[in-house]
PDB file of N, CA and C in Angstrom:
ATOM      1  N   UNK F  30      -5.129 -12.585  -4.364  1.00 82.00           N
ATOM      2  CA  UNK F  30      -3.967 -12.503  -5.160  1.00 82.00           C
ATOM      3  C   UNK F  30      -2.427 -12.051  -4.749  1.00 82.00           C
ATOM      4  N   UNK F  31      -2.807 -11.765  -3.428  1.00 83.00           N
ATOM      5  CA  UNK F  31      -1.597 -11.134  -2.560  1.00 83.00           C
ATOM      6  C   UNK F  31      -1.335 -12.555  -1.773  1.00 83.00           C
ATOM      7  N   UNK F  32      -2.064 -13.286  -1.474  1.00 88.00           N
ATOM      8  CA  UNK F  32      -1.668 -14.242  -0.541  1.00 88.00           C
ATOM      9  C   UNK F  32      -0.972 -15.233  -1.625  1.00 88.00           C
ATOM     10  N   UNK F  33      -1.434 -15.630  -3.439  1.00 93.00           N
ATOM     11  CA  UNK F  33      -0.715 -16.358  -3.933  1.00 93.00           C
ATOM     12  C   UNK F  33       1.333 -15.852  -4.399  1.00 93.00           C
ATOM     13  N   UNK F  34       0.889 -14.112  -4.810  1.00 93.00           N
ATOM     14  CA  UNK F  34       2.350 -13.648  -4.735  1.00 93.00           C
ATOM     15  C   UNK F  34       3.400 -14.134  -3.456  1.00 93.00           C
ATOM     16  N   UNK F  35       2.445 -13.770  -2.159  1.00 90.00           N
ATOM     17  CA  UNK F  35       3.670 -14.408  -1.153  1.00 90.00           C
ATOM     18  C   UNK F  35       3.468 -15.819  -0.860  1.00 90.00           C
ATOM     19  N   UNK F  36       3.154 -16.330  -1.143  1.00 93.00           N
ATOM     20  CA  UNK F  36       2.906 -17.961  -1.533  1.00 93.00           C
ATOM     21  C   UNK F  36       4.090 -18.718  -2.681  1.00 93.00           C
ATOM     22  N   UNK F  37       4.040 -17.053  -3.614  1.00 96.00           N
ATOM     23  CA  UNK F  37       5.205 -18.551  -4.877  1.00 96.00           C
ATOM     24  C   UNK F  37       6.978 -17.347  -4.300  1.00 96.00           C
ATOM     25  N   UNK F  38       6.837 -16.722  -3.344  1.00 94.00           N
ATOM     26  CA  UNK F  38       7.895 -15.926  -2.582  1.00 94.00           C
ATOM     27  C   UNK F  38       8.709 -14.355  -3.140  1.00 94.00           C
ATOM     28  N   UNK F  39       7.222 -14.057  -4.012  1.00 91.00           N
ATOM     29  CA  UNK F  39       7.641 -12.937  -4.372  1.00 91.00           C
ATOM     30  C   UNK F  39       7.402 -11.386  -3.053  1.00 91.00           C
ATOM     31  N   UNK F  40       8.204 -10.969  -3.314  1.00 87.00           N
ATOM     32  CA  UNK F  40       7.876  -9.726  -2.145  1.00 87.00           C
ATOM     33  C   UNK F  40       7.001  -9.260  -2.094  1.00 87.00           C
ATOM     34  N   UNK F  41       6.088  -8.691  -1.511  1.00 87.00           N
ATOM     35  CA  UNK F  41       4.921  -8.792  -0.891  1.00 87.00           C
ATOM     36  C   UNK F  41       4.151  -7.936   0.166  1.00 87.00           C
ATOM     37  N   UNK F  42       3.381  -7.339   0.314  1.00 85.00           N
ATOM     38  CA  UNK F  42       3.040  -6.854   1.281  1.00 85.00           C
ATOM     39  C   UNK F  42       1.147  -7.013   0.976  1.00 85.00           C
ATOM     40  N   UNK F  43       0.333  -7.068   2.410  1.00 86.00           N
ATOM     41  CA  UNK F  43      -1.000  -6.803   2.308  1.00 86.00           C
ATOM     42  C   UNK F  43      -1.309  -5.786   2.822  1.00 86.00           C
ATOM     43  N   UNK F  44      -2.034  -5.036   2.681  1.00 86.00           N
ATOM     44  CA  UNK F  44      -2.835  -3.748   3.494  1.00 86.00           C
ATOM     45  C   UNK F  44      -3.565  -3.671   3.530  1.00 86.00           C
ATOM     46  N   UNK F  45      -4.162  -3.931   4.741  1.00 89.00           N
ATOM     47  CA  UNK F  45      -5.853  -4.353   5.082  1.00 89.00           C
ATOM     48  C   UNK F  45      -6.215  -3.218   5.776  1.00 89.00           C
ATOM     49  N   UNK F  46      -7.430  -2.495   4.812  1.00 91.00           N
ATOM     50  CA  UNK F  46      -7.840  -0.983   5.693  1.00 91.00           C
ATOM     51  C   UNK F  46      -9.622  -1.304   5.748  1.00 91.00           C
ATOM     52  N   UNK F  47      -9.851  -2.103   7.210  1.00 91.00           N
ATOM     53  CA  UNK F  47     -11.009  -2.229   8.097  1.00 91.00           C
ATOM     54  C   UNK F  47     -12.202  -1.755   7.743  1.00 91.00           C
ATOM     55  N   UNK F  48     -13.421  -2.117   7.060  1.00 90.00           N
ATOM     56  CA  UNK F  48     -14.388  -1.366   6.699  1.00 90.00           C
ATOM     57  C   UNK F  48     -14.689  -0.105   5.229  1.00 90.00           C
ATOM     58  N   UNK F  49     -13.405  -0.582   4.894  1.00 94.00           N
ATOM     59  CA  UNK F  49     -12.688   0.771   3.503  1.00 94.00           C
ATOM     60  C   UNK F  49     -13.489  -0.549   1.774  1.00 94.00           C
ATOM     61  N   UNK F  50     -13.662   0.266   1.127  1.00 95.00           N
ATOM     62  CA  UNK F  50     -14.272  -0.166  -0.173  1.00 95.00           C
ATOM     63  C   UNK F  50     -13.207   0.179  -1.291  1.00 95.00           C
ATOM     64  N   UNK F  51     -13.268  -1.172  -2.110  1.00 94.00           N
ATOM     65  CA  UNK F  51     -11.944  -1.583  -3.553  1.00 94.00           C
ATOM     66  C   UNK F  51     -12.657   0.335  -3.731  1.00 94.00           C
ATOM     67  N   UNK F  52     -11.291   0.931  -3.789  1.00 95.00           N
ATOM     68  CA  UNK F  52     -11.442   2.246  -5.112  1.00 95.00           C
ATOM     69  C   UNK F  52     -11.790   3.597  -3.145  1.00 95.00           C
ATOM     70  N   UNK F  53     -11.488   3.154  -2.179  1.00 96.00           N
ATOM     71  CA  UNK F  53     -12.057   4.429  -0.945  1.00 96.00           C
ATOM     72  C   UNK F  53     -11.082   5.332  -1.498  1.00 96.00           C
ATOM     73  N   UNK F  54      -9.839   5.220  -1.680  1.00 96.00           N
ATOM     74  CA  UNK F  54      -8.861   6.853  -1.626  1.00 96.00           C
ATOM     75  C   UNK F  54      -8.796   7.127  -2.490  1.00 96.00           C
ATOM     76  N   UNK F  55      -9.596   7.018  -3.327  1.00 97.00           N
ATOM     77  CA  UNK F  55      -9.738   8.136  -4.750  1.00 97.00           C
ATOM     78  C   UNK F  55     -10.983   8.904  -4.571  1.00 97.00           C
ATOM     79  N   UNK F  56     -12.461   7.988  -4.009  1.00 97.00           N
ATOM     80  CA  UNK F  56     -13.378   8.549  -3.585  1.00 97.00           C
ATOM     81  C   UNK F  56     -13.263   9.698  -2.798  1.00 97.00           C
ATOM     82  N   UNK F  57     -12.735   8.855  -1.813  1.00 96.00           N
ATOM     83  CA  UNK F  57     -12.377   9.994  -0.791  1.00 96.00           C
ATOM     84  C   UNK F  57     -11.381  10.185  -0.537  1.00 96.00           C
ATOM     85  N   UNK F  58     -10.003  11.011  -1.002  1.00 97.00           N
ATOM     86  CA  UNK F  58      -8.644  10.926  -0.643  1.00 97.00           C
ATOM     87  C   UNK F  58      -7.996  11.886   0.726  1.00 97.00           C
ATOM     88  N   UNK F  59      -9.292  12.446   0.968  1.00 97.00           N
ATOM     89  CA  UNK F  59      -9.020  13.457   2.364  1.00 97.00           C
ATOM     90  C   UNK F  59      -9.121  13.333   3.414  1.00 97.00           C
ATOM     91  N   UNK F  60      -9.822  12.014   3.515  1.00 96.00           N
ATOM     92  CA  UNK F  60      -9.672  11.280   4.813  1.00 96.00           C
ATOM     93  C   UNK F  60      -8.618  10.990   5.098  1.00 96.00           C
ATOM     94  N   UNK F  61      -8.102  10.660   6.658  1.00 96.00           N
ATOM     95  CA  UNK F  61      -7.375  10.196   7.280  1.00 96.00           C
ATOM     96  C   UNK F  61      -7.132   8.849   7.341  1.00 96.00           C
ATOM     97  N   UNK F  62      -8.202   7.825   6.797  1.00 96.00           N
ATOM     98  CA  UNK F  62      -7.426   6.439   5.967  1.00 96.00           C
ATOM     99  C   UNK F  62      -7.066   6.467   5.179  1.00 96.00           C
ATOM    100  N   UNK F  63      -7.522   7.614   3.934  1.00 96.00           N
ATOM    101  CA  UNK F  63      -7.047   7.499   3.181  1.00 96.00           C
ATOM    102  C   UNK F  63      -5.324   7.586   2.491  1.00 96.00           C
ATOM    103  N   UNK F  64      -5.313   8.890   3.344  1.00 97.00           N
ATOM    104  CA  UNK F  64      -3.912   9.326   3.223  1.00 97.00           C
ATOM    105  C   UNK F  64      -2.732   8.557   4.493  1.00 97.00           C
ATOM    106  N   UNK F  65      -3.733   7.635   5.013  1.00 95.00           N
ATOM    107  CA  UNK F  65      -2.402   6.737   5.988  1.00 95.00           C
ATOM    108  C   UNK F  65      -2.135   5.441   4.556  1.00 95.00           C
ATOM    109  N   UNK F  66      -3.395   5.036   3.939  1.00 95.00           N
ATOM    110  CA  UNK F  66      -3.325   3.874   2.679  1.00 95.00           C
ATOM    111  C   UNK F  66      -2.539   4.872   1.853  1.00 95.00           C
ATOM    112  N   UNK F  67      -2.622   5.851   1.712  1.00 95.00           N
ATOM    113  CA  UNK F  67      -1.534   6.150   0.094  1.00 95.00           C
ATOM    114  C   UNK F  67       0.404   6.499   0.861  1.00 95.00           C
ATOM    115  N   UNK F  68      -0.197   6.828   1.902  1.00 95.00           N
ATOM    116  CA  UNK F  68       1.067   7.037   2.517  1.00 95.00           C
ATOM    117  C   UNK F  68       2.146   5.270   1.779  1.00 95.00           C
ATOM    118  N   UNK F  69       1.044   4.587   2.847  1.00 93.00           N
ATOM    119  CA  UNK F  69       1.723   3.389   2.572  1.00 93.00           C
ATOM    120  C   UNK F  69       2.622   2.768   1.215  1.00 93.00           C
ATOM    121  N   UNK F  70       1.587   3.078   0.490  1.00 92.00           N
ATOM    122  CA  UNK F  70       1.662   2.314  -0.836  1.00 92.00           C
ATOM    123  C   UNK F  70       2.810   2.740  -1.102  1.00 92.00           C
ATOM    124  N   UNK F  71       2.806   4.588  -1.205  1.00 94.00           N
ATOM    125  CA  UNK F  71       4.408   4.794  -1.468  1.00 94.00           C
ATOM    126  C   UNK F  71       5.341   4.940  -0.818  1.00 94.00           C
ATOM    127  N   UNK F  72       5.163   4.349   0.756  1.00 93.00           N
ATOM    128  CA  UNK F  72       6.507   3.971   1.362  1.00 93.00           C
ATOM    129  C   UNK F  72       6.550   2.682   0.921  1.00 93.00           C
ATOM    130  N   UNK F  73       5.972   1.570   0.694  1.00 90.00           N
ATOM    131  CA  UNK F  73       6.125   0.100  -0.042  1.00 90.00           C
ATOM    132  C   UNK F  73       6.931   0.610  -1.530  1.00 90.00           C
ATOM    133  N   UNK F  74       6.371   1.184  -2.300  1.00 91.00           N
ATOM    134  CA  UNK F  74       6.998   1.459  -4.116  1.00 91.00           C
ATOM    135  C   UNK F  74       8.423   2.207  -3.289  1.00 91.00           C
ATOM    136  N   UNK F  75       8.872   3.204  -2.416  1.00 93.00           N
ATOM    137  CA  UNK F  75      10.064   3.887  -2.364  1.00 93.00           C
ATOM    138  C   UNK F  75      10.818   2.258  -1.596  1.00 93.00           C
ATOM    139  N   UNK F  76      10.771   1.401  -0.666  1.00 89.00           N
ATOM    140  CA  UNK F  76      11.400   0.394  -0.582  1.00 89.00           C
ATOM    141  C   UNK F  76      11.421  -0.493  -1.529  1.00 89.00           C
ATOM    142  N   UNK F  77      10.281  -1.094  -2.491  1.00 87.00           N
ATOM    143  CA  UNK F  77      10.403  -1.979  -3.746  1.00 87.00           C
ATOM    144  C   UNK F  77      11.810  -1.343  -4.485  1.00 87.00           C
ATOM    145  N   UNK F  78      11.588   0.029  -4.757  1.00 91.00           N
ATOM    146  CA  UNK F  78      12.741   0.335  -5.999  1.00 91.00           C
ATOM    147  C   UNK F  78      14.009   0.877  -5.172  1.00 91.00           C
ATOM    148  N   UNK F  79      14.047   0.925  -4.014  1.00 88.00           N
ATOM    149  CA  UNK F  79      15.336   1.533  -3.171  1.00 88.00           C
ATOM    150  C   UNK F  79      15.215   3.044  -3.310  1.00 88.00           C
ATOM    151  N   UNK F  80      14.023   3.657  -3.117  1.00 78.00           N
ATOM    152  CA  UNK F  80      14.204   5.065  -3.085  1.00 78.00           C
ATOM    153  C   UNK F  80      13.721   5.584  -1.741  1.00 78.00           C
ATOM    154  N   UNK F  81      14.072   4.313  -0.582  1.00 63.00           N
ATOM    155  CA  UNK F  81      13.622   4.923   0.829  1.00 63.00           C
ATOM    156  C   UNK F  81      14.264   5.441   1.388  1.00 63.00           C
ATOM    157  N   UNK F  82      15.617   5.702   0.941  1.00 60.00           N
ATOM    158  CA  UNK F  82      16.586   7.015   1.600  1.00 60.00           C
ATOM    159  C   UNK F  82      17.872   6.040   2.387  1.00 60.00           C
ATOM    160  N   UNK F  83      17.490   5.347   2.523  1.00 56.00           N
ATOM    161  CA  UNK F  83      18.746   3.875   3.088  1.00 56.00           C
ATOM    162  C   UNK F  83      19.284   3.545   2.003  1.00 56.00           C
ATOM    163  N   UNK F  84      20.689   3.520   2.787  1.00 52.00           N
ATOM    164  CA  UNK F  84      21.885   3.278   1.977  1.00 52.00           C
ATOM    165  C   UNK F  84      22.254   1.704   1.450  1.00 52.00           C
ATOM    166  N   UNK F  85      22.133   1.776   0.232  1.00 50.00           N
ATOM    167  CA  UNK F  85      22.312   0.774  -0.962  1.00 50.00           C
ATOM    168  C   UNK F  85      23.808  -0.399  -0.548  1.00 50.00           C
TER     169      UNK F  85
END
């Protein structure tokens, strides 16, 4: 899906977490990988909605 969005010119990011399965961040949210993944999701949403603290 991400590749289709990117190819269509939709601003998108693809984060790959090698060795992780779908939903891993909900099953094991306290792991380092899940914490980094969640931080990446939050940062992407902040950038997308202009809430990253950068002047607009």
